[in-house]
Coordinates of C-alpha atoms and ligand atoms in Angstrom, one line a residue:
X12 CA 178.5 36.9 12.6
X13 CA 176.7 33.6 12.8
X14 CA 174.8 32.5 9.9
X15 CA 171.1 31.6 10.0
X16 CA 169.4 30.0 7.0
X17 CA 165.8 30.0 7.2
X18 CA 163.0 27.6 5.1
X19 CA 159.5 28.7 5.1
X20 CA 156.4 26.3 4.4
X21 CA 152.7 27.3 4.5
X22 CA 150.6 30.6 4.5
X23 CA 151.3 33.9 4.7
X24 CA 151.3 34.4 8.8
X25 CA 154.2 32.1 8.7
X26 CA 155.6 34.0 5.7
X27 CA 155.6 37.2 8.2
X28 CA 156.8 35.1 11.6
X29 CA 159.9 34.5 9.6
X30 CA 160.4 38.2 9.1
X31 CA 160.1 38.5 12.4
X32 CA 161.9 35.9 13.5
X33 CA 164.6 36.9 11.3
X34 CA 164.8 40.5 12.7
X35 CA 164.6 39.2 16.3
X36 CA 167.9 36.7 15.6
X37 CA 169.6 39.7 12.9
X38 CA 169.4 41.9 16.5
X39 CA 171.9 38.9 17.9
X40 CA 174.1 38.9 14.9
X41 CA 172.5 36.3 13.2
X42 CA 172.9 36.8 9.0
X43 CA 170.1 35.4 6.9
X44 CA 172.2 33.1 4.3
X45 CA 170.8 31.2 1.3
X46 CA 173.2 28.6 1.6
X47 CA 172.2 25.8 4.0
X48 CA 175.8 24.3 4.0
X49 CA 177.1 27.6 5.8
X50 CA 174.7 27.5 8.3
X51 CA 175.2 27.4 12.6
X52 CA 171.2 27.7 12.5
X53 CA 168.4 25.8 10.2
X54 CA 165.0 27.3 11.0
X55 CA 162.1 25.5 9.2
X56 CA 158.9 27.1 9.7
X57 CA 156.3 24.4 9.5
X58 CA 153.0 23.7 8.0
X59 CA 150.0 21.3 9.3
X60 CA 147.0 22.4 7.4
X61 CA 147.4 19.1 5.2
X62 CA 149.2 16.3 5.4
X63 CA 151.2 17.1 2.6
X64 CA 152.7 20.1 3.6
X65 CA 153.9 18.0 6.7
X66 CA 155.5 15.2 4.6
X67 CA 158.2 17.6 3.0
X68 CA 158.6 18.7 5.6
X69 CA 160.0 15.4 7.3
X70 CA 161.9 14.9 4.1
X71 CA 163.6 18.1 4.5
X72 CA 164.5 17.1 7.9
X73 CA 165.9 13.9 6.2
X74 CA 168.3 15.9 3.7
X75 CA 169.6 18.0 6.7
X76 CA 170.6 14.5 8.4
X77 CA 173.7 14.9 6.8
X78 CA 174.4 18.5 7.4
X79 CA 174.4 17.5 11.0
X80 CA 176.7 14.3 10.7
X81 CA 179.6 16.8 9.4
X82 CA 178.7 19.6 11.7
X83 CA 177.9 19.1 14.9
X84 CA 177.3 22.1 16.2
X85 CA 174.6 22.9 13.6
X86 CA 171.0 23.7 15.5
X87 CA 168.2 22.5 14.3
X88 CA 164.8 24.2 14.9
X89 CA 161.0 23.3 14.0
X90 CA 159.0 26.2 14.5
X91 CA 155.4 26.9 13.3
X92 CA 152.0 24.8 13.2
X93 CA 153.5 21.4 13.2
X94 CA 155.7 22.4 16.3
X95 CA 152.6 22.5 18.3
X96 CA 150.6 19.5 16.6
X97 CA 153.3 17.3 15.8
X98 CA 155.6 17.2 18.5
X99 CA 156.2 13.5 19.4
X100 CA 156.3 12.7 15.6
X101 CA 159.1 15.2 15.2
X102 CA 160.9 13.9 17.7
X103 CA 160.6 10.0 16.7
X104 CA 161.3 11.2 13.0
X105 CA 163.9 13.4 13.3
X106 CA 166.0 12.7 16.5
X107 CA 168.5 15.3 15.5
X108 CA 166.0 18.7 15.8
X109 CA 167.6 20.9 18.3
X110 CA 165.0 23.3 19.1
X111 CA 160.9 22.7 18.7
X112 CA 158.5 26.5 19.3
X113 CA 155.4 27.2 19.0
X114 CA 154.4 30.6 17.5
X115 CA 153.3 32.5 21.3
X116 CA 157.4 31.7 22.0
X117 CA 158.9 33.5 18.8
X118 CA 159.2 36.4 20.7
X119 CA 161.7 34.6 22.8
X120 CA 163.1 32.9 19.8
X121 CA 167.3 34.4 20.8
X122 CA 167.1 32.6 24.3
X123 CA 165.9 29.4 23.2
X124 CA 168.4 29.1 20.4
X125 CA 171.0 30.2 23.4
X126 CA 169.4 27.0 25.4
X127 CA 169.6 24.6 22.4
X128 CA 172.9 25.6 21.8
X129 CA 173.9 24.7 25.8
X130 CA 171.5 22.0 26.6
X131 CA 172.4 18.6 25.3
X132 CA 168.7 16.8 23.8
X133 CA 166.1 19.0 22.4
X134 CA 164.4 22.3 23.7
X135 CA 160.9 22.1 23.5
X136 CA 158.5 25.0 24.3
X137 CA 154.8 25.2 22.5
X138 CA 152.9 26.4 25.2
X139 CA 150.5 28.8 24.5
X140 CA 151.8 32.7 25.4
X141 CA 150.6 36.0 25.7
X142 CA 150.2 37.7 22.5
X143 CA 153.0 40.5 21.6
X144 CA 153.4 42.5 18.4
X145 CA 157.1 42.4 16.9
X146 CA 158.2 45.2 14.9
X147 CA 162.1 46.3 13.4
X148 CA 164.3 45.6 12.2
X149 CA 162.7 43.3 10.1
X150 CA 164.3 41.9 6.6
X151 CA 161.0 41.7 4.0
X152 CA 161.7 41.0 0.4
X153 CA 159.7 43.1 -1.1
X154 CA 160.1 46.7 -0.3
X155 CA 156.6 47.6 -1.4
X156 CA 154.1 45.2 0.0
X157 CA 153.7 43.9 3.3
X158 CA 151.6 41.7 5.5
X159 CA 150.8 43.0 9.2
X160 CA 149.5 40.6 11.3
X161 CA 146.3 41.4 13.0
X162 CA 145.0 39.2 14.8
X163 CA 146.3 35.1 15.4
X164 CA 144.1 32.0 16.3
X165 CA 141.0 30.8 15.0
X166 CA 137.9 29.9 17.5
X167 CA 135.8 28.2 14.4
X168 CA 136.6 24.8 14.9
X169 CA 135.6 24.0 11.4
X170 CA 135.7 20.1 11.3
X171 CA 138.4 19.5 9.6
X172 CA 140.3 22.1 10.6
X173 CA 144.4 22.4 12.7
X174 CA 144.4 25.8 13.0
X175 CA 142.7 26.0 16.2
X176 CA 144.7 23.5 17.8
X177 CA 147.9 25.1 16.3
X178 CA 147.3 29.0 16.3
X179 CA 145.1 29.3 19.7
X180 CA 142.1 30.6 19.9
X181 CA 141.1 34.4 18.3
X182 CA 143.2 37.2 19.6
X183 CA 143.6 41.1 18.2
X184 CA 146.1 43.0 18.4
X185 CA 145.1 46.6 19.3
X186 CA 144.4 49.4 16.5
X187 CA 147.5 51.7 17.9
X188 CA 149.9 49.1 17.4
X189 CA 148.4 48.1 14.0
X190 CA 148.9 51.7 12.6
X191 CA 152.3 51.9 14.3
X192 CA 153.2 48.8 12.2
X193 CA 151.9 50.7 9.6
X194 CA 153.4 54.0 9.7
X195 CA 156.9 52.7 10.0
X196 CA 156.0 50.5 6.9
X197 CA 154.8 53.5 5.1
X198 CA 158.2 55.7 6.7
X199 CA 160.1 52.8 4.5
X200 CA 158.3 53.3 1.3
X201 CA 156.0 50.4 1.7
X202 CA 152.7 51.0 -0.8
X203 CA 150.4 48.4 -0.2
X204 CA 149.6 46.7 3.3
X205 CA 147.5 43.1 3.6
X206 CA 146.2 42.6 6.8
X207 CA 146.5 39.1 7.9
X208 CA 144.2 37.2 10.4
X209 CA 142.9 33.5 10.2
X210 CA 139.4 34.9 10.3
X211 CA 140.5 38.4 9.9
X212 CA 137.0 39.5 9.8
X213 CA 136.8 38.6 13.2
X214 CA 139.1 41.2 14.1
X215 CA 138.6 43.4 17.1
X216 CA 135.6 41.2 18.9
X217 CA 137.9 40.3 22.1
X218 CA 139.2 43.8 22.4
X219 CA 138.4 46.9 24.9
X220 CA 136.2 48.8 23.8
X221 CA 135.6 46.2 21.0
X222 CA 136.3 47.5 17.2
X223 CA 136.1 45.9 14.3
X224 CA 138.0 45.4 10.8
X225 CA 135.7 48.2 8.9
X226 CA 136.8 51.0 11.8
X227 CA 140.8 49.6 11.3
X228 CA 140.5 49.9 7.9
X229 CA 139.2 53.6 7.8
X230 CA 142.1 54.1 10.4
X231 CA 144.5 53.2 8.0
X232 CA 143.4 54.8 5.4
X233 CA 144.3 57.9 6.8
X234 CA 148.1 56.7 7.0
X235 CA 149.8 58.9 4.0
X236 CA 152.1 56.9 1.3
X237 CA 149.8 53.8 1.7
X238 CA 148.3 53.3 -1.5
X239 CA 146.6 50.0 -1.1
X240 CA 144.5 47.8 2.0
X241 CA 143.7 44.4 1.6
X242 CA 143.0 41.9 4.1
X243 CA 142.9 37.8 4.2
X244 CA 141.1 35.6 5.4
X245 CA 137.6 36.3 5.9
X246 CA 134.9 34.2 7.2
X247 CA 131.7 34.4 5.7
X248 CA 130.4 33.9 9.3
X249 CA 131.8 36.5 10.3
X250 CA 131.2 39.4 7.2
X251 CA 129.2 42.1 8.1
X252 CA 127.1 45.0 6.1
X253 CA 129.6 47.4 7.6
X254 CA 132.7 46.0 6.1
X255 CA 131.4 45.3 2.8
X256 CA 130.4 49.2 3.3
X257 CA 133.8 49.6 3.6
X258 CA 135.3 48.2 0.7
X259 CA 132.9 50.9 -1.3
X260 CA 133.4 53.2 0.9
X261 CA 136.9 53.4 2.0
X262 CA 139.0 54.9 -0.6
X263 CA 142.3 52.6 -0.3
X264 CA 140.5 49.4 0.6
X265 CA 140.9 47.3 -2.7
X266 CA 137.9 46.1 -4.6
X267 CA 138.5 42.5 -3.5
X268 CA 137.6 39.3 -1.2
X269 CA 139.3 36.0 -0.7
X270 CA 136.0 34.5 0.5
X271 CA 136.5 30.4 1.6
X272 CA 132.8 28.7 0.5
X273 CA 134.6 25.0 1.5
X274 CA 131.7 23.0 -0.5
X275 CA 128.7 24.0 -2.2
X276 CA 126.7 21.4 -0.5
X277 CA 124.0 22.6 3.0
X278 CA 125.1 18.6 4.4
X279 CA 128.8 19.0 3.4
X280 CA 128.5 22.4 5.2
X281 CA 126.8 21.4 8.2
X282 CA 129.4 18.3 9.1
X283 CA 132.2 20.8 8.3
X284 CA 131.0 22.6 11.1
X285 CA 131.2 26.3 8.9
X286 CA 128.5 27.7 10.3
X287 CA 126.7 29.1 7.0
X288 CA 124.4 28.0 4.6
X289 CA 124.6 27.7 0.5
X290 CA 121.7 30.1 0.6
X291 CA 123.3 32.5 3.4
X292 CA 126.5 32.6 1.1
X293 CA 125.0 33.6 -1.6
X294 CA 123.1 36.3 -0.5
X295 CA 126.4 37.9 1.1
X296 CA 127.6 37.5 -2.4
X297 CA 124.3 39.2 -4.4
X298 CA 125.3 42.2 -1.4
X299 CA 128.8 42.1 -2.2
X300 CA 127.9 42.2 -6.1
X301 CA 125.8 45.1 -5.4
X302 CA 127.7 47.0 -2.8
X303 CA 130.5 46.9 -4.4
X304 CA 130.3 46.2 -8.6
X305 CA 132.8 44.5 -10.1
X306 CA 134.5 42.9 -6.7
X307 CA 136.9 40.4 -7.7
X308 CA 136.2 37.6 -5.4
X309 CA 138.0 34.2 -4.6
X310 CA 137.5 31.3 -2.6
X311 CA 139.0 27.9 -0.7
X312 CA 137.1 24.6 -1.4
X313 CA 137.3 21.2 0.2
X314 CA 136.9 18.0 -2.1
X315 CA 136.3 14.5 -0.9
X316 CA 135.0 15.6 2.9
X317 CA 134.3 12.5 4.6
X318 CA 130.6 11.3 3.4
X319 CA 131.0 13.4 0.2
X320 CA 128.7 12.5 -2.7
X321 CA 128.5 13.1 -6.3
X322 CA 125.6 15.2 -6.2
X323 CA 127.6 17.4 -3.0
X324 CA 130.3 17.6 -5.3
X325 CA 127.9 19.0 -8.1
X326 CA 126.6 21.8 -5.6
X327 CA 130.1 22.5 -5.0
X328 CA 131.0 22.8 -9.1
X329 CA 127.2 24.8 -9.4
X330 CA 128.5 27.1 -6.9
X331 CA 131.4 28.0 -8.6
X332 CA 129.2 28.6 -11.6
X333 CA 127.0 30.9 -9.6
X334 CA 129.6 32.8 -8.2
X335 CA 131.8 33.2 -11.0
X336 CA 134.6 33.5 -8.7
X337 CA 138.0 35.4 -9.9
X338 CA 140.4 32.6 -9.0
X339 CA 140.3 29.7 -6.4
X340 CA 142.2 27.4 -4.4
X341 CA 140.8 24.0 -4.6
X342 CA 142.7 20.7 -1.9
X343 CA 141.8 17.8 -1.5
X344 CA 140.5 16.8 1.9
X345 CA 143.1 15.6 3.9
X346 CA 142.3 14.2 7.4
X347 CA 144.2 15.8 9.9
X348 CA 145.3 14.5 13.7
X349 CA 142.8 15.8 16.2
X350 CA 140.5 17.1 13.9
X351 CA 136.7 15.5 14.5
X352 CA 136.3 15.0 10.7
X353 CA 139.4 12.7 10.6
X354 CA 137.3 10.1 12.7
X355 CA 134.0 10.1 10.4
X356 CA 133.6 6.6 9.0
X357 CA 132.6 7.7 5.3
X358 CA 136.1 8.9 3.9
X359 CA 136.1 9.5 0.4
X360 CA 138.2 7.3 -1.5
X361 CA 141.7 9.4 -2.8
X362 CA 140.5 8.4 -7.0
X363 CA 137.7 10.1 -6.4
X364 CA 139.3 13.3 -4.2
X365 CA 141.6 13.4 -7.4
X366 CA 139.0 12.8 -10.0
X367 CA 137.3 16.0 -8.3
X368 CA 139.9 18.3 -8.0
X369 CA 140.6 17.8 -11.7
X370 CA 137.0 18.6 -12.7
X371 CA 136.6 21.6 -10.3
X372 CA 139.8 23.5 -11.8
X373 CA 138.7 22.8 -15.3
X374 CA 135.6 24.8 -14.4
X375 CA 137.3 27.3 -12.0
X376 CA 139.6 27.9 -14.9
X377 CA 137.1 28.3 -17.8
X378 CA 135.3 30.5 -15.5
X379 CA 138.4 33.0 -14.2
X380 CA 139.3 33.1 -18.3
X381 CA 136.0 34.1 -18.8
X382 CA 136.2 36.9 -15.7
X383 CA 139.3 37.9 -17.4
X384 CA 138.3 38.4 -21.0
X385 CA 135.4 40.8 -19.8
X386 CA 138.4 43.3 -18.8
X387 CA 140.0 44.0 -22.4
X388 CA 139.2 47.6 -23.3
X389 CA 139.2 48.7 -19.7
X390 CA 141.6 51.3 -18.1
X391 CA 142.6 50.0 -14.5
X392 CA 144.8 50.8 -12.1
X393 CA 148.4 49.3 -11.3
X394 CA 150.5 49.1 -9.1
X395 CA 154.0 48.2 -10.8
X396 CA 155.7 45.8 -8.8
X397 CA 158.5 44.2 -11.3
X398 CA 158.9 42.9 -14.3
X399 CA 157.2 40.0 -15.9
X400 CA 158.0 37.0 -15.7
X401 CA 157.2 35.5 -18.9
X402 CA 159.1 38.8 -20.8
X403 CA 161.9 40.3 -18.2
X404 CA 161.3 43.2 -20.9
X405 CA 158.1 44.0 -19.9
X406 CA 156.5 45.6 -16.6
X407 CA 154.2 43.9 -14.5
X408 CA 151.9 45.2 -12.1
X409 CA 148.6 44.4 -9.5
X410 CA 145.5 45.8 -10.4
X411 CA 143.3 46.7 -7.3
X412 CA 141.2 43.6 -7.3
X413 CA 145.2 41.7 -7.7
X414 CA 144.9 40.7 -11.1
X415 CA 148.3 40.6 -12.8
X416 CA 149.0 42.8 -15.7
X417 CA 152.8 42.7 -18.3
X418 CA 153.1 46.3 -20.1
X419 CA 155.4 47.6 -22.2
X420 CA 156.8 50.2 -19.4
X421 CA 158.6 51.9 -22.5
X422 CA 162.6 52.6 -21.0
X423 CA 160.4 54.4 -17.5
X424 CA 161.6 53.6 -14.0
X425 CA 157.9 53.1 -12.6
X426 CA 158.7 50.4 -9.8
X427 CA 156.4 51.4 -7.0
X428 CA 154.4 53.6 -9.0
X429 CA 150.4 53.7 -9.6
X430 CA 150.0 53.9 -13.5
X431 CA 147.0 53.2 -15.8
X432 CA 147.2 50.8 -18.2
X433 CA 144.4 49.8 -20.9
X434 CA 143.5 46.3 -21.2
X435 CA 144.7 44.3 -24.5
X436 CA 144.6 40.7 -24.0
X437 CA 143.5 38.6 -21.8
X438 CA 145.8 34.9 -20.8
X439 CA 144.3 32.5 -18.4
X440 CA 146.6 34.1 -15.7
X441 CA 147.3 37.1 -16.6
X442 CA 146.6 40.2 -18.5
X443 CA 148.4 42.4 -21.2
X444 CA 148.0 45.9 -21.2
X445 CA 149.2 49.4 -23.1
X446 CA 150.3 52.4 -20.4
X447 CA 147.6 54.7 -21.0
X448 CA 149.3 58.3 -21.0
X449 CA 149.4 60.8 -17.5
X450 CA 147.3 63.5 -19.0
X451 CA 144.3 60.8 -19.9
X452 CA 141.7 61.4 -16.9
X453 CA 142.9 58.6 -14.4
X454 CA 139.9 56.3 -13.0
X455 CA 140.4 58.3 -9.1
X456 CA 140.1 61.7 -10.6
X457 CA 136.7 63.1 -9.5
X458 CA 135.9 63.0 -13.7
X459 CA 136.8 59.5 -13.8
X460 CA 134.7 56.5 -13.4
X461 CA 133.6 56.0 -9.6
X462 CA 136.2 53.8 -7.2
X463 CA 133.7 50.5 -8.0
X464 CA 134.8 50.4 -11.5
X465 CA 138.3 50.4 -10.9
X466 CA 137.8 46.3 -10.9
X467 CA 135.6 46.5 -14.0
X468 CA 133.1 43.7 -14.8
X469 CA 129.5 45.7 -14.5
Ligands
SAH515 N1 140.8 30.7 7.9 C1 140.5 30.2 6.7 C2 141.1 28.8 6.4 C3 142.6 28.6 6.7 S1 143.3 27.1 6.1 C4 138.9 30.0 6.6 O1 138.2 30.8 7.2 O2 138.5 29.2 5.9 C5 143.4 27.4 4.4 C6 142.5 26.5 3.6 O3 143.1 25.1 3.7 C7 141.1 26.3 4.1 O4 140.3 27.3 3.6 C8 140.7 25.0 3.5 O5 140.2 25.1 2.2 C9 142.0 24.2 3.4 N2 142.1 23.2 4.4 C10 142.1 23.3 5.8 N3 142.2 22.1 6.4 C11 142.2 21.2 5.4 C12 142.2 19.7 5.3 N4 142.2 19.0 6.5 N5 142.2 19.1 4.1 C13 142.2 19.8 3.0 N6 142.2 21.2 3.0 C14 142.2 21.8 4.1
F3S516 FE1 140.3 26.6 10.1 FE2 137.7 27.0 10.0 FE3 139.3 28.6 11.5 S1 139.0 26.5 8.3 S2 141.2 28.6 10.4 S3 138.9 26.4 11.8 S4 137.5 29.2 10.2

């Protein structure tokens, strides 16, 4: 067997490529290994959404320099977003990469590895391709969640944006071969399923008949041992009365929304290119509050877009406020090759990005603590997913709305299981909780509270 040693960078669609990519090579006796010195093949699935992610990137590819000089039959290969947008810096960096694809070719990931292996200088294929669902034989590490792709590409062209350039425009993949994903998942004992999509909420627009994500949702709720359906990342352009509907309505869809506001400010918006207004996003917000009561709800910002000014930054920090968002993820802007935004003459000087970022967590943080000491005294639903990380004694589990709760499990074997636990104490991060016993009424029996308090906050 030849040995293949895969590093992942980025989101969770690259996350689930690599599966894939390590089934497709597993299928021609290629063995995952951990150890990068045992190695015939180095995959690195790459990131471009900042330039960041890219730089440790190139200084992995450094480190493996050396790998290479002792073995010479190593291959190299650069595979995700960066194959496709950073092509000639790849190859001027990094003369000894093997092998550079684009997502469309990871279906055809075997024969190219074949070529690079043959063909002396690098193989290079990031054209775009049709779009093909890969299932088996996939390695996952977690035997009880899963992603499943559902649709790839993004047609926003926000401003400051890679994706389109790097994922192709907005394509589904069709509802049968969604719930066939599923159903094997579910054969395998698999729990909990996310659906992934760039703007997932776009899902189902470029099919025929068109469907959307509400009507896939209600499809896969039907699909026995499947506990739990969640879905990333939604657009607020794109978030319809149905699918909010949906999360009320549907009994497995989870009581939650990653939501990506990008700035708090109508000019900020505008030159982002997003679409939406500050007052459009908040009244999908007072819907989703009412829809849906205590819906957990998180959210992407951008600080220091070019021509950013204090008082943008402060509509940005009031939104927050206003929201009272669950948890966020907060990046400094960071232009991007190609992008529109990366040519605007205004960029925001990095002291001030930093100075941003540090005042828009503090508040984010004060804010989620708050969100989380509202909880103590509630029963909520887990599912129990390990143990925890701060006491390996303990059990951990997800709530519906993903918070993360450590419980005394008391000796039980409950990996996998659906318990309810009462709220103690509430951490910044986390929660503690006490296993409430089987015979209490559980918050889905028809006695119990109704499916919108299973995230609690009234
Ligand atoms: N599809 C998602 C975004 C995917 S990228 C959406 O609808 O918004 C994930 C996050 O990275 C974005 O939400 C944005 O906050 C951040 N991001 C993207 N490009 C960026 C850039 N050039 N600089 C800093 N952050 C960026
Ligand atoms: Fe990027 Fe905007 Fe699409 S952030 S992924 S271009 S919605």
């Amino acid at each position: 067997m030849a040995k293949l040693h895969l590093i992942t960078y980025g989101c969770q669609m690259n996350e689930y490529d690599s599966e894939r990519v390590a089934g497709l090579l597993g299928n021609l006796q290629y063995d995952l290994t951990d150890r990068e010195e045992d190695a015939d093949l180095i995959l690195l699935n790459t990131c471009a959404i900042r330039e960041k992610a890219e730089e440790k990137v190139f200084s992995r590819l450094g480190q493996l320099r050396r790998l290479k000089a002792k073995n010479p039959n190593l291959v190299i290969g650069i595979m995700g977003c960066m194959a496709q947008l950073q092509q000639g810096a790849i190859l001027e960096r990094a003369p000894m990469v093997d092998l550079v694809f684009g997502s469309p070719a990871i279906a055809r990931v075997g024969e190219l590895v074949e070529r690079a292996k043959r063909e002396r200088g690098p193989v290079l294929e990031t054209r775009e391709g049709p779009l093909t669902k890969l299932t088996g034989n996939v390695p996952r590490p977690d035997r009880l969640k899963a992603f499943v792709t559902v649709m790839e590409g993004c047609d926003k062209f926000c401003t400051f944006c890679v994706v389109p350039l790097t994922r192709g425009r907005e394509r589904s993949h069709t509802p049968e071969s969604i719930l066939a994903e599923v159903r094997g998942l579910a054969e395998q004992g698999y729990r909990e399923v996310t659906f992934l999509g760039q703007n997932v909420n776009a899902y189902g627009k470029d099919l025929a008949p068109p469907t959307d994500l509400a009507a896939l949702i209600e499809r896969v709720n039907d699909v026995e041992g499947v506990e739990r359906i969640r879905f990333t990342t939604s657009n607020p352009v794109n978030l319809t009365s149905r699918l909010i509907r949906a999360l009320r309505d549907v009994p497995k869809a989870c009581e939650s929304l990653h939501l990506p506001l990008q700035s708090g400010s109508d000019r900020i918006l505008a030159r982002m290119n997003r679409g939406y207004t500050r007052a459009r996003y908040l009244a999908l917000i007072a819907e989703l509050k009412e829809t849906v009561p205590g819906i957990a709800l998180s959210t992407d910002l951008i600080v220091g877009f070019p021509g950013e000014s204090e008082e943008d930054f402060e509509a940005t920090v009031d939104m927050v406020e206003q929201v009272g968002y669950d948890s966020l993820f907060a990046f400094r802007y960071s232009p991007r090759p190609r992008t529109p935004a990366a040519g605007f003459a205004d960029q925001v000087p990095e002291a001030d990005k930093a100075r941003r970022l540090s005042r828009l967590l503090e508040v984010a943080n004060r804010i989620g603590a708050q969100r989380n000491l509202a909880l103590v005294g509630r029963v909520m639903e887990l599912l129990v997913d390990g143990l925890s990380k701060k006491d390996p004694r303990e059990l951990s589990g997800r709530t519906r709305c993903n918070r993360a709760v450590n419980f005394d499990g008391q000796g039980r074997r409950l990996y996998g299981e659906l318990v309810n636990v009462r709220i103690t104490q509430a951490m910044p991060h986390s929660l503690r909780g006490t296993l409430v016993p089987a015979e209490a009424p559980a918050p889905l029996s028809s006695e119990g509270p109704p499916k919108e308090a299973l995230c609690g906050l009234r």
